[in-house]
Coordinates of C-alpha atoms in Angstrom, one line a residue:
X29 CA 21.3 8.7 6.3
X30 CA 18.6 10.4 3.6
X31 CA 16.3 7.6 5.2
X32 CA 17.4 9.4 8.8
X33 CA 15.9 12.7 7.3
X34 CA 12.9 11.8 6.3
X35 CA 11.9 10.3 9.1
X36 CA 13.3 13.9 11.0
X37 CA 10.5 15.2 8.5
X38 CA 7.6 13.2 8.5
X39 CA 7.9 13.1 12.3
X40 CA 7.9 17.2 12.4
X41 CA 4.9 17.3 10.0
X42 CA 3.1 14.5 12.4
X43 CA 3.9 16.9 15.7
X44 CA 3.5 20.6 14.0
X45 CA -0.5 18.5 12.1
X46 CA -0.9 17.3 16.6
X47 CA -0.2 21.6 17.7
X48 CA -2.6 22.9 15.1
X49 CA -5.1 20.9 14.9
X50 CA -5.3 20.3 19.0
X51 CA -2.5 23.1 21.0
X52 CA -2.7 26.1 19.4
X53 CA -5.9 27.9 20.1
X54 CA -5.5 27.2 23.7
X55 CA -4.2 29.9 26.6
X56 CA -1.5 27.1 27.7
X57 CA 0.8 29.7 26.2
X58 CA 3.9 28.0 28.4
X59 CA 3.3 25.0 27.7
X60 CA 3.4 25.5 23.7
X61 CA 6.4 27.0 23.8
X62 CA 7.8 23.8 25.5
X63 CA 6.5 21.9 23.6
X64 CA 7.3 24.0 19.7
X65 CA 10.9 24.2 21.4
X66 CA 10.9 19.3 22.1
X67 CA 9.6 18.5 19.3
X68 CA 11.4 19.0 16.8
X69 CA 15.0 17.4 18.8
X70 CA 12.5 15.0 19.4
X71 CA 12.3 14.1 15.9
X72 CA 15.7 14.1 16.4
X73 CA 16.7 11.4 18.9
X74 CA 13.3 8.9 18.0
X75 CA 14.7 7.3 14.7
X76 CA 18.7 6.4 16.8
X77 CA 16.0 4.0 19.1
X78 CA 15.7 0.7 17.6
X79 CA 13.3 -0.7 20.5
X80 CA 14.3 -4.8 20.4
X81 CA 11.0 -5.8 21.8
X82 CA 9.0 -4.0 18.6
X83 CA 11.4 -6.2 16.1
X84 CA 11.1 -9.0 18.2
X85 CA 6.8 -8.9 17.9
X86 CA 7.0 -8.8 13.7
X87 CA 7.9 -11.6 11.0
X88 CA 10.8 -11.4 9.1
X89 CA 9.9 -12.1 5.1
X90 CA 11.9 -13.6 3.3
X91 CA 12.3 -13.7 -0.7
X92 CA 13.9 -15.5 -3.3
X93 CA 16.6 -13.1 -4.9
X94 CA 16.5 -14.1 -8.6
X95 CA 19.4 -13.6 -11.5
X96 CA 19.6 -10.2 -12.5
X97 CA 18.2 -10.2 -16.1
X98 CA 19.7 -8.1 -18.6
X99 CA 18.2 -6.8 -20.7
X100 CA 20.3 -5.3 -23.9
X101 CA 23.0 -7.6 -22.5
X102 CA 25.7 -7.2 -25.8
X103 CA 26.2 -3.7 -23.6
X104 CA 26.4 -4.7 -19.8
X105 CA 29.4 -5.9 -18.4
X106 CA 28.9 -10.2 -17.6
X107 CA 28.0 -9.7 -14.0
X108 CA 28.9 -5.9 -13.2
X109 CA 29.0 -2.2 -13.4
X110 CA 31.1 -0.5 -14.8
X111 CA 32.0 1.7 -11.0
X112 CA 31.6 5.2 -11.9
X113 CA 33.1 7.9 -10.2
X114 CA 30.5 10.4 -10.6
X115 CA 30.1 13.7 -8.2
X116 CA 28.0 13.7 -5.4
X117 CA 24.9 16.2 -6.9
X118 CA 23.0 15.5 -3.6
X119 CA 26.1 16.6 -1.6
X120 CA 26.9 18.9 -3.5
X121 CA 23.3 21.2 -3.0
X122 CA 23.3 20.5 0.4
X123 CA 26.5 22.1 1.1
X124 CA 25.4 25.1 -1.3
X125 CA 22.4 25.7 0.2
X126 CA 24.1 24.9 3.8
X127 CA 26.6 27.8 2.5
X128 CA 23.6 30.7 1.1
X129 CA 21.7 29.9 4.3
X130 CA 24.8 30.8 6.8
X131 CA 25.7 33.8 4.5
X132 CA 21.9 35.4 4.4
X133 CA 21.9 34.7 8.6
X134 CA 24.7 36.3 9.1
X135 CA 24.1 39.1 6.1
X136 CA 21.0 40.1 8.9
X137 CA 23.1 39.3 12.2
X138 CA 25.3 42.2 10.5
X139 CA 22.1 44.6 10.0
X140 CA 21.0 43.8 13.6
X141 CA 24.8 45.0 14.5
X142 CA 24.6 48.3 12.5
X143 CA 21.6 49.7 13.8
X144 CA 22.3 49.2 17.2
X145 CA 26.3 50.8 16.5
X146 CA 25.0 53.7 14.5
X147 CA 22.4 55.2 15.7
X148 CA 21.7 56.1 19.8
X149 CA 21.2 53.2 23.1
X150 CA 20.3 54.0 26.5
X151 CA 20.8 51.9 29.0
X152 CA 18.9 50.9 31.3
X153 CA 19.1 48.1 34.1
X154 CA 17.5 45.0 32.7
X155 CA 18.0 46.4 28.5
X156 CA 18.9 48.7 26.3
X157 CA 16.9 51.2 24.1
X158 CA 17.8 51.8 20.8
X159 CA 16.3 54.6 19.7
X160 CA 15.7 54.3 15.5
X161 CA 15.8 57.5 13.4
X162 CA 14.6 56.2 9.9
X163 CA 13.1 53.3 11.0
X164 CA 8.7 53.5 12.0
X165 CA 10.4 50.2 13.8
X166 CA 9.7 48.2 17.2
X167 CA 11.3 44.5 17.7
X168 CA 13.5 43.6 19.9
X169 CA 17.4 41.3 20.0
X170 CA 18.1 40.1 23.2
X171 CA 18.3 42.4 25.2
X172 CA 18.3 45.5 23.3
X173 CA 14.6 47.0 22.3
X174 CA 14.1 49.0 18.8
X175 CA 12.2 51.0 19.1
X176 CA 11.4 55.1 17.0
X177 CA 12.0 58.2 18.8
X178 CA 8.9 59.5 18.2
X179 CA 7.0 56.7 20.5
X180 CA 9.7 57.1 23.4
X181 CA 8.7 60.7 23.0
X182 CA 5.0 59.7 23.0
X183 CA 6.2 57.8 26.5
X184 CA 4.3 54.7 25.1
X185 CA 5.0 52.5 27.2
X186 CA 3.5 49.8 26.9
X187 CA 5.4 48.8 23.3
X188 CA 8.0 48.8 25.6
X189 CA 6.7 46.1 28.1
X190 CA 5.7 44.3 25.7
X191 CA 9.2 44.2 24.3
X192 CA 11.0 44.2 27.6
X193 CA 8.9 40.9 27.8
X194 CA 10.3 38.9 24.7
X195 CA 13.7 40.4 26.5
X196 CA 12.7 38.2 29.8
X197 CA 11.4 35.8 28.6
X198 CA 14.9 35.0 26.3
X199 CA 12.2 34.2 23.2
X200 CA 15.4 35.6 20.9
X201 CA 16.6 32.1 21.5
X202 CA 14.5 30.6 20.3
X203 CA 14.1 32.1 17.5
X204 CA 18.0 31.2 16.3
X205 CA 17.1 27.7 17.5
X206 CA 14.8 27.3 14.3
X207 CA 16.9 29.6 12.7
X208 CA 20.5 27.6 13.3
X209 CA 17.8 24.4 12.3
X210 CA 17.3 26.4 9.2
X211 CA 20.7 26.9 7.8
X212 CA 21.1 23.3 8.4
X213 CA 17.9 22.3 7.0
X214 CA 17.2 24.3 4.7
X215 CA 15.3 22.3 2.7
X216 CA 12.6 21.1 5.1
X217 CA 8.8 23.2 5.0
X218 CA 9.2 22.0 8.4
X219 CA 11.5 24.5 10.1
X220 CA 9.9 27.2 8.6
X221 CA 6.3 26.0 9.6
X222 CA 7.5 25.8 13.5
X223 CA 9.8 29.3 13.4
X224 CA 6.4 30.6 12.0
X225 CA 4.7 28.7 14.9
X226 CA 7.0 30.1 17.6
X227 CA 6.6 33.6 16.4
X228 CA 3.0 33.9 16.9
X229 CA 3.8 31.9 20.2
X230 CA 5.9 35.0 21.2
X231 CA 3.1 37.8 20.5
X232 CA 0.5 35.7 22.8
X233 CA 3.1 35.2 25.3
X234 CA 3.1 38.9 26.0
X235 CA 0.9 40.1 24.7
X236 CA -0.5 37.9 27.8
X237 CA 1.7 39.9 29.9
X238 CA 1.0 43.4 29.4
X239 CA -3.0 43.2 28.7
X240 CA -2.2 41.4 32.9
X241 CA -2.0 45.7 33.8
X242 CA -2.8 47.5 30.6
X243 CA -7.0 48.0 30.1
X244 CA -7.6 46.1 27.0
X245 CA -9.6 48.3 24.9
X246 CA -6.4 50.9 24.8
X247 CA -4.1 48.2 24.1
X248 CA -6.8 47.4 21.3
X249 CA -6.5 50.3 19.6
X250 CA -2.7 50.5 19.7
X251 CA -2.5 47.7 17.6
X252 CA -4.8 49.0 15.1
X253 CA -3.4 52.4 15.3
X254 CA 0.2 52.7 14.5
X255 CA 1.3 51.3 11.5
X256 CA 5.2 50.4 11.4
X257 CA 8.0 49.5 9.2
X258 CA 8.4 44.9 9.5
X259 CA 11.6 44.5 9.7
X260 CA 12.7 41.7 7.4
X261 CA 14.8 39.6 9.6
X262 CA 13.1 36.2 10.7
X263 CA 15.0 36.3 14.3
X264 CA 14.0 38.9 15.7
X265 CA 10.9 40.2 18.3
X266 CA 8.8 42.4 16.5
X267 CA 5.7 44.2 18.1
X268 CA 3.7 45.3 14.6
X269 CA 3.6 42.2 11.7
X270 CA 0.4 42.6 10.0
X271 CA -0.7 39.1 9.1
X272 CA -0.5 38.5 13.2
X273 CA -2.4 41.8 14.2
X274 CA -5.6 39.8 13.7
X275 CA -5.1 36.7 15.9
X276 CA -3.2 38.6 18.1
X277 CA -6.5 40.2 18.9
X278 CA -8.3 37.6 18.5
X279 CA -6.2 35.1 21.7
X280 CA -6.7 38.6 23.5
X281 CA -10.5 38.4 23.8
X282 CA -10.5 34.9 24.4
X283 CA -10.9 32.8 28.2
X284 CA -8.9 30.9 29.2
X285 CA -9.0 27.9 28.3
X286 CA -10.0 25.1 31.6
X287 CA -7.4 22.9 32.6
X288 CA -9.0 19.9 31.3
X289 CA -7.9 20.9 27.9
X290 CA -4.7 20.0 29.3
X291 CA -4.7 16.4 28.4
X292 CA -4.5 16.6 24.6
X293 CA -0.9 16.5 26.0
X294 CA -1.6 13.4 26.1
X295 CA -2.3 12.7 22.8
X296 CA 1.6 13.2 22.3
X297 CA 1.8 9.9 23.9
X298 CA 0.8 7.8 21.5
X299 CA 2.3 9.8 18.8
X300 CA 5.4 9.3 20.3
X301 CA 5.3 4.6 20.4
X302 CA 3.3 5.1 17.2
X303 CA 6.5 6.5 15.8
X304 CA 8.8 4.0 17.8
X305 CA 7.0 1.2 16.7
X306 CA 7.9 2.4 13.1
X307 CA 11.6 2.9 13.4
X308 CA 11.8 0.5 15.2
X309 CA 10.5 -1.8 12.6
X310 CA 12.9 0.1 9.2
X311 CA 15.6 -1.3 10.6
X312 CA 17.2 -0.9 7.6
X313 CA 20.6 -2.5 8.6
X314 CA 19.1 -5.1 10.6
X315 CA 16.3 -5.4 7.6
X316 CA 20.0 -6.4 5.1
X317 CA 21.7 -8.7 7.4
X318 CA 18.5 -10.6 7.5
X319 CA 18.4 -11.3 4.0
X320 CA 22.4 -11.5 3.3
X321 CA 21.8 -14.2 5.6
X322 CA 18.7 -15.7 3.5
X323 CA 20.7 -15.4 0.6
X324 CA 23.5 -17.4 1.4
X325 CA 21.5 -19.7 3.0
X326 CA 18.8 -20.3 -0.8
X327 CA 22.7 -20.5 -2.6
X328 CA 24.3 -23.9 -2.0
X329 CA 27.0 -23.7 -4.3
X330 CA 28.1 -20.8 -2.9
X331 CA 31.7 -21.8 -2.5
X332 CA 32.6 -20.6 -6.1
X333 CA 31.4 -17.1 -5.5
X334 CA 28.7 -15.2 -6.6
X335 CA 27.6 -11.3 -7.9
X336 CA 24.0 -10.4 -7.2
X337 CA 22.2 -7.2 -8.2
X338 CA 20.4 -6.0 -4.7
X339 CA 18.1 -2.8 -4.6
X340 CA 20.7 -1.6 -1.6
X341 CA 23.8 -2.3 -4.5
X342 CA 25.9 -5.2 -5.7
X343 CA 27.3 -7.8 -3.2
X344 CA 29.6 -10.7 -3.6
X345 CA 28.6 -13.7 -1.5
X346 CA 32.2 -16.2 -1.6
X347 CA 34.8 -17.8 0.1
X348 CA 36.9 -15.1 -1.7
X349 CA 37.0 -11.8 -4.1
X350 CA 40.3 -9.9 -5.8
X351 CA 40.5 -6.8 -4.9
X352 CA 40.8 -3.7 -2.7
X353 CA 39.9 -4.1 0.5
X354 CA 38.5 0.2 1.5
X355 CA 39.2 0.9 5.4
X356 CA 36.6 2.0 7.4
X357 CA 37.0 5.2 7.3
X358 CA 35.9 5.5 3.7
X359 CA 33.2 3.9 3.8
X360 CA 29.5 5.1 3.2
X361 CA 27.4 6.8 6.0
X362 CA 25.0 3.6 4.8
X363 CA 28.1 1.6 4.8
X364 CA 28.6 1.9 8.8
X365 CA 25.4 1.6 10.2
X366 CA 25.7 -1.5 8.1
X367 CA 28.7 -2.2 9.6
X368 CA 28.2 -1.4 13.2
X369 CA 25.0 -3.4 13.2
X370 CA 26.3 -6.3 12.0
X371 CA 29.1 -5.8 14.6
X372 CA 26.6 -6.3 17.0
X373 CA 24.1 -9.2 15.9
X374 CA 25.0 -12.6 17.8
X375 CA 26.6 -15.7 15.8
X376 CA 27.1 -14.0 12.5
X377 CA 26.8 -16.9 9.5
X378 CA 29.5 -14.2 7.2
X379 CA 32.2 -11.7 7.3
X380 CA 31.3 -8.4 5.9
X381 CA 33.7 -6.0 4.2
X382 CA 34.2 -3.7 1.4
X383 CA 36.0 -4.6 -1.1
X384 CA 36.9 -2.3 -4.9
X385 CA 37.6 -5.2 -7.3
X386 CA 39.3 -6.1 -10.3
X387 CA 37.1 -3.7 -12.4
X388 CA 37.4 -0.7 -10.1
X389 CA 34.0 -1.5 -8.3
X390 CA 32.6 -0.6 -4.9
X391 CA 31.6 -4.2 -3.4
X392 CA 29.5 -5.3 -0.4
X393 CA 31.6 -8.8 -0.1
X394 CA 29.9 -11.6 2.1
X395 CA 32.3 -13.4 3.2
X396 CA 31.3 -17.2 3.4
X397 CA 32.4 -18.4 6.8
X398 CA 31.9 -22.1 8.1
X399 CA 28.9 -21.1 9.8
X400 CA 27.8 -20.7 6.7
X401 CA 28.2 -24.1 5.3
X402 CA 26.3 -25.4 8.5
X403 CA 23.6 -22.6 8.6
X404 CA 19.5 -23.7 8.9
X405 CA 16.9 -20.8 9.0
X406 CA 15.3 -20.9 12.3
X407 CA 12.4 -19.9 12.1
X408 CA 9.6 -22.7 12.2
X409 CA 6.8 -22.1 9.8
X410 CA 3.7 -21.1 11.0
X411 CA 1.1 -22.2 8.7
X412 CA -0.5 -19.0 6.5
X413 CA 2.6 -17.4 6.2
X414 CA 4.9 -17.2 2.8
X415 CA 7.3 -19.7 3.1
X416 CA 11.3 -19.5 2.4
X417 CA 12.5 -21.0 -0.9
X418 CA 15.2 -22.2 1.3
X419 CA 13.3 -24.3 3.6
X420 CA 10.6 -25.4 1.4
X421 CA 9.4 -28.7 0.8
X422 CA 8.7 -28.5 -2.5
X423 CA 9.4 -25.4 -4.6
X424 CA 7.1 -23.5 -7.1
X425 CA 7.6 -24.8 -10.4
X426 CA 7.4 -23.2 -14.2
X427 CA 4.9 -24.9 -16.0
X428 CA 6.7 -27.4 -18.0
X429 CA 10.1 -27.3 -15.8
X430 CA 11.7 -30.9 -14.3
X431 CA 13.8 -32.6 -12.2
X432 CA 15.5 -32.3 -8.2
X433 CA 14.4 -29.3 -6.1
X434 CA 17.7 -27.3 -7.5
X435 CA 17.0 -28.0 -11.1
X436 CA 13.6 -26.5 -10.7
X437 CA 15.1 -24.0 -9.4
X438 CA 17.3 -23.1 -11.9
X439 CA 14.7 -24.5 -14.1
X440 CA 12.6 -21.5 -13.1
X441 CA 15.1 -18.9 -13.4
X442 CA 16.4 -19.1 -16.6
X443 CA 12.0 -18.9 -17.9
X444 CA 11.2 -15.2 -15.8
X445 CA 14.7 -14.3 -17.7
X446 CA 13.4 -15.5 -21.1
X447 CA 10.0 -14.0 -20.3
X448 CA 11.1 -10.8 -19.4
X449 CA 13.6 -10.4 -22.2
X450 CA 11.1 -11.4 -24.9
X451 CA 8.3 -9.5 -23.3
X452 CA 10.4 -6.2 -21.5
X453 CA 10.2 -3.2 -24.0
X454 CA 13.4 -2.5 -24.3
X455 CA 13.4 0.6 -26.2
X456 CA 11.0 2.1 -24.1
X457 CA 14.0 3.5 -21.4
X458 CA 15.5 5.1 -24.6
X459 CA 12.5 6.6 -25.2
X460 CA 12.2 8.0 -22.1
X461 CA 15.4 9.8 -22.3
X462 CA 17.1 8.4 -19.1
X463 CA 20.9 9.9 -18.2
X464 CA 23.3 7.8 -19.9
X465 CA 24.5 4.6 -18.0
X466 CA 23.2 0.6 -16.1
X467 CA 20.2 1.2 -15.0
X468 CA 18.1 -0.6 -12.7
X469 CA 14.6 -2.2 -12.0
X470 CA 13.8 -3.8 -9.4
X471 CA 10.4 -6.2 -8.9
X472 CA 9.2 -7.7 -6.3
X473 CA 6.2 -10.6 -6.5
X474 CA 4.7 -13.7 -5.1
X475 CA 3.7 -16.7 -5.8
X476 CA 0.5 -17.3 -4.7
X477 CA -0.9 -21.1 -2.9
X478 CA -3.0 -21.1 -6.0
X479 CA 0.2 -20.5 -8.5
X480 CA -0.6 -17.3 -9.6
X481 CA 1.3 -14.3 -10.0
X482 CA 0.3 -11.9 -7.0
X483 CA 1.3 -8.9 -5.2
X484 CA 4.0 -7.8 -8.1
X485 CA 5.6 -4.2 -7.0
X486 CA 8.3 -1.9 -9.0
X487 CA 10.8 0.6 -8.3
X488 CA 12.6 2.3 -11.5
X489 CA 14.2 5.2 -12.8
X490 CA 10.8 6.5 -14.2
X491 CA 7.2 5.4 -13.5
X492 CA 7.4 4.2 -17.2
X493 CA 9.5 1.7 -16.9
X494 CA 8.2 0.7 -13.2
X495 CA 4.7 -0.1 -15.1
X496 CA 6.2 -2.0 -17.7
X497 CA 7.8 -4.2 -15.3
X498 CA 4.3 -4.8 -13.3
X499 CA 3.2 -5.3 -16.6
X500 CA 5.9 -8.0 -17.5
X501 CA 5.8 -9.8 -14.2
X502 CA 2.2 -10.1 -14.4
X503 CA 2.1 -11.6 -18.4
X504 CA 3.8 -15.3 -16.4
X505 CA 1.9 -18.6 -16.2
X506 CA 0.2 -20.0 -13.9
X507 CA 3.4 -22.0 -11.8
X508 CA 2.2 -25.0 -9.5
X509 CA 2.8 -23.6 -6.2
X510 CA 5.0 -24.5 -3.4
X511 CA 4.5 -27.3 -0.8
X512 CA 5.5 -27.4 3.0
X513 CA 4.0 -29.6 5.0
X514 CA 1.5 -31.3 2.4
X515 CA 0.0 -28.2 1.8
X516 CA 0.1 -25.4 -0.4
X517 CA 2.2 -22.1 0.4
X518 CA 3.0 -18.6 -1.1
X519 CA 6.5 -18.2 -1.8
X520 CA 8.3 -14.2 -2.7
X521 CA 10.8 -12.9 -5.7
X522 CA 12.8 -10.0 -6.5
X523 CA 13.8 -9.7 -9.9
X524 CA 17.0 -7.2 -10.9
X525 CA 16.5 -6.1 -14.4
X526 CA 19.4 -4.1 -15.3
X527 CA 19.4 -2.6 -18.9
X528 CA 22.0 0.0 -20.1
X529 CA 20.9 3.5 -21.3
X530 CA 22.6 5.5 -24.3
X531 CA 26.1 6.7 -23.4
X532 CA 29.4 6.2 -25.7
X533 CA 27.9 4.7 -28.7
X534 CA 29.6 0.9 -30.3
X535 CA 30.4 -0.9 -32.6
X536 CA 26.5 -1.7 -33.9
X537 CA 28.8 -4.8 -35.9
X538 CA 30.8 -5.9 -32.9
X539 CA 30.3 -7.6 -29.3
X540 CA 32.6 -6.1 -27.1
X541 CA 32.4 -8.6 -23.8
X542 CA 34.3 -8.2 -20.1
X543 CA 34.2 -10.5 -17.4
X544 CA 34.6 -9.5 -13.2
X545 CA 36.1 -13.1 -12.3
X546 CA 37.4 -15.0 -15.5
X547 CA 40.7 -14.9 -16.8
X548 CA 42.0 -14.3 -20.6
X549 CA 40.5 -17.0 -21.8
X550 CA 37.4 -18.9 -21.1
X551 CA 36.3 -20.9 -23.5
X552 CA 33.5 -19.5 -25.5
X553 CA 29.7 -21.7 -26.2
X554 CA 27.6 -20.6 -28.4
X555 CA 24.2 -22.9 -28.7
X556 CA 26.1 -25.1 -27.5
X557 CA 28.7 -25.0 -29.5
X558 CA 32.5 -23.8 -28.8
X559 CA 34.1 -21.3 -30.8
X560 CA 36.1 -18.2 -30.8
X561 CA 37.3 -15.2 -29.4
X562 CA 37.1 -13.3 -32.2
X563 CA 33.9 -15.3 -33.9
X564 CA 32.0 -13.9 -30.7
X565 CA 33.6 -10.4 -31.6
X566 CA 32.2 -10.7 -35.5
X567 CA 28.2 -11.7 -34.0
X568 CA 25.3 -9.1 -34.3
X569 CA 24.2 -8.2 -30.8
X570 CA 20.9 -7.4 -31.8
X571 CA 20.9 -11.6 -32.3
X572 CA 22.1 -12.8 -28.8
X573 CA 19.0 -13.4 -26.4
X574 CA 21.4 -14.1 -23.1
X575 CA 24.6 -14.1 -21.7
X576 CA 25.6 -16.3 -18.6
X577 CA 29.1 -16.9 -16.8
X578 CA 29.9 -19.9 -15.2
X579 CA 33.5 -19.8 -12.7
X580 CA 35.1 -22.7 -10.7
X581 CA 33.6 -25.8 -9.4
X582 CA 30.2 -24.7 -11.5
X583 CA 32.1 -24.1 -14.9
X584 CA 34.7 -27.7 -14.2
X585 CA 31.4 -29.8 -13.7
X586 CA 29.5 -29.1 -16.6
X587 CA 32.3 -28.8 -19.0
X588 CA 35.3 -30.4 -17.6
X589 CA 39.4 -29.4 -17.4
X590 CA 39.0 -27.2 -20.4
X591 CA 36.0 -24.8 -18.1
X592 CA 38.6 -24.5 -15.0
X593 CA 38.8 -20.9 -17.1
X594 CA 35.7 -20.1 -16.9
X595 CA 33.1 -20.2 -19.4
X596 CA 30.6 -17.2 -21.1
X597 CA 27.3 -19.5 -23.0
X598 CA 25.9 -17.6 -25.4
X599 CA 22.1 -18.2 -26.1
X600 CA 20.8 -16.8 -29.6
X601 CA 17.0 -15.4 -30.6
X602 CA 15.2 -18.1 -32.6

């Protein structure tokens, strides 16, 4: 939803830029009015269009998902976040703003009806005159024209004619349209700009109609001679608004624009096409599905299940996950978007659901199926492109690593984890005074065809953390590049980094670990030797380099039958 709102605001800004630079100084008032009323609506509609023809022209990018690196593993629940039931503060702020702006609108509306009920009203054939005693004002609201008594007595019909144009052309409806947008999107600055533009355009339209039957000099004198109290109500058409008078006079004296200049409106065609290309190529839900399929292929031992930290949140990939299935009605909007896109995918290789697992976490459960086991990436390698880790002939190699493709991959992951733990300034998080809780940094980088670390990008709760993550990844040594068809190629990686900030104080002399998906009595291995739970609890957390959890077949394969309840592997700092 946030992404949708950002796109709406962006498109409205682009439409307004075209209007301000190319259209507003032209005398095509009716065309401009249509433009200002239609483009805000288009900005809401365009993000909903996803043209498949555009999507197919953009190649899918494959990224190897590395395991999460825990900077302070002694304080983080292994392979899981603590579920937080914190309120959605953005939603609360939105509804507070909505109620506030709705209240302001109703107050202004009440003032209008109060003026009608407390002043004399003269009924005319097509409109009503509301005679004001104490206000030097002239403005209109639907079929009501509000005017000071002395202006009526002086038979100043030019003002009435001007306001009558507003009434006949229903300009109040235009202003109310933007007033409603201001209530719903009170945080969107573009709506306020739109309303100012349409208000000025209304004055241009009325002035143009009046001067057809009136001497321009006389009309100028009327504009400049009187001083009025302007009503502070944004959805009424006011004859006098001091900030607009100069612009109105300039437009009245301007010659009519040549018809050839109507071609300027064709500028909207390339703008619309570029917007459609943009939204079609930023289909977040489809990108996530493709990412899930890529992850399934990358993880060969998927049957035992695996938690992964993605930028979109935590997922679990496997055959089964203990917990409570969340009904569709309780999905967030983003989860619904993903699910709807997933349902429309031809021959999906996994099932999707939202599960509250045994630790109370909200997890995207990617349930592997029979199709997952036979899945192959249906994409030919195009020379010069980066290659998926899952299909590459020879994987990139961290200096010093040897073995099979799977062993080289595992070794690279372990070396990168060790490198990050060793070089990342973990104290930086506490120095930045971030709010307590588990925080995440997401780093993207590429091992290019020379083996260099390039294209490092990062997202984090603070700019300093982004810069620190980029610095650490750039310190990685030069790798042996991956190869495809005998030629060196680039491979992209995504690395989540997790750490805990503040919160409740822990006992510095005791290590307190809870685990996900393990029984009560997993075996505990410290630097290759089995220890008891009591020995682990007495460990100094500051001496720990890393934690790892093995479950199911993987634990049994490595440790035999005694690993059936799971294994916690602990590595101490040197």
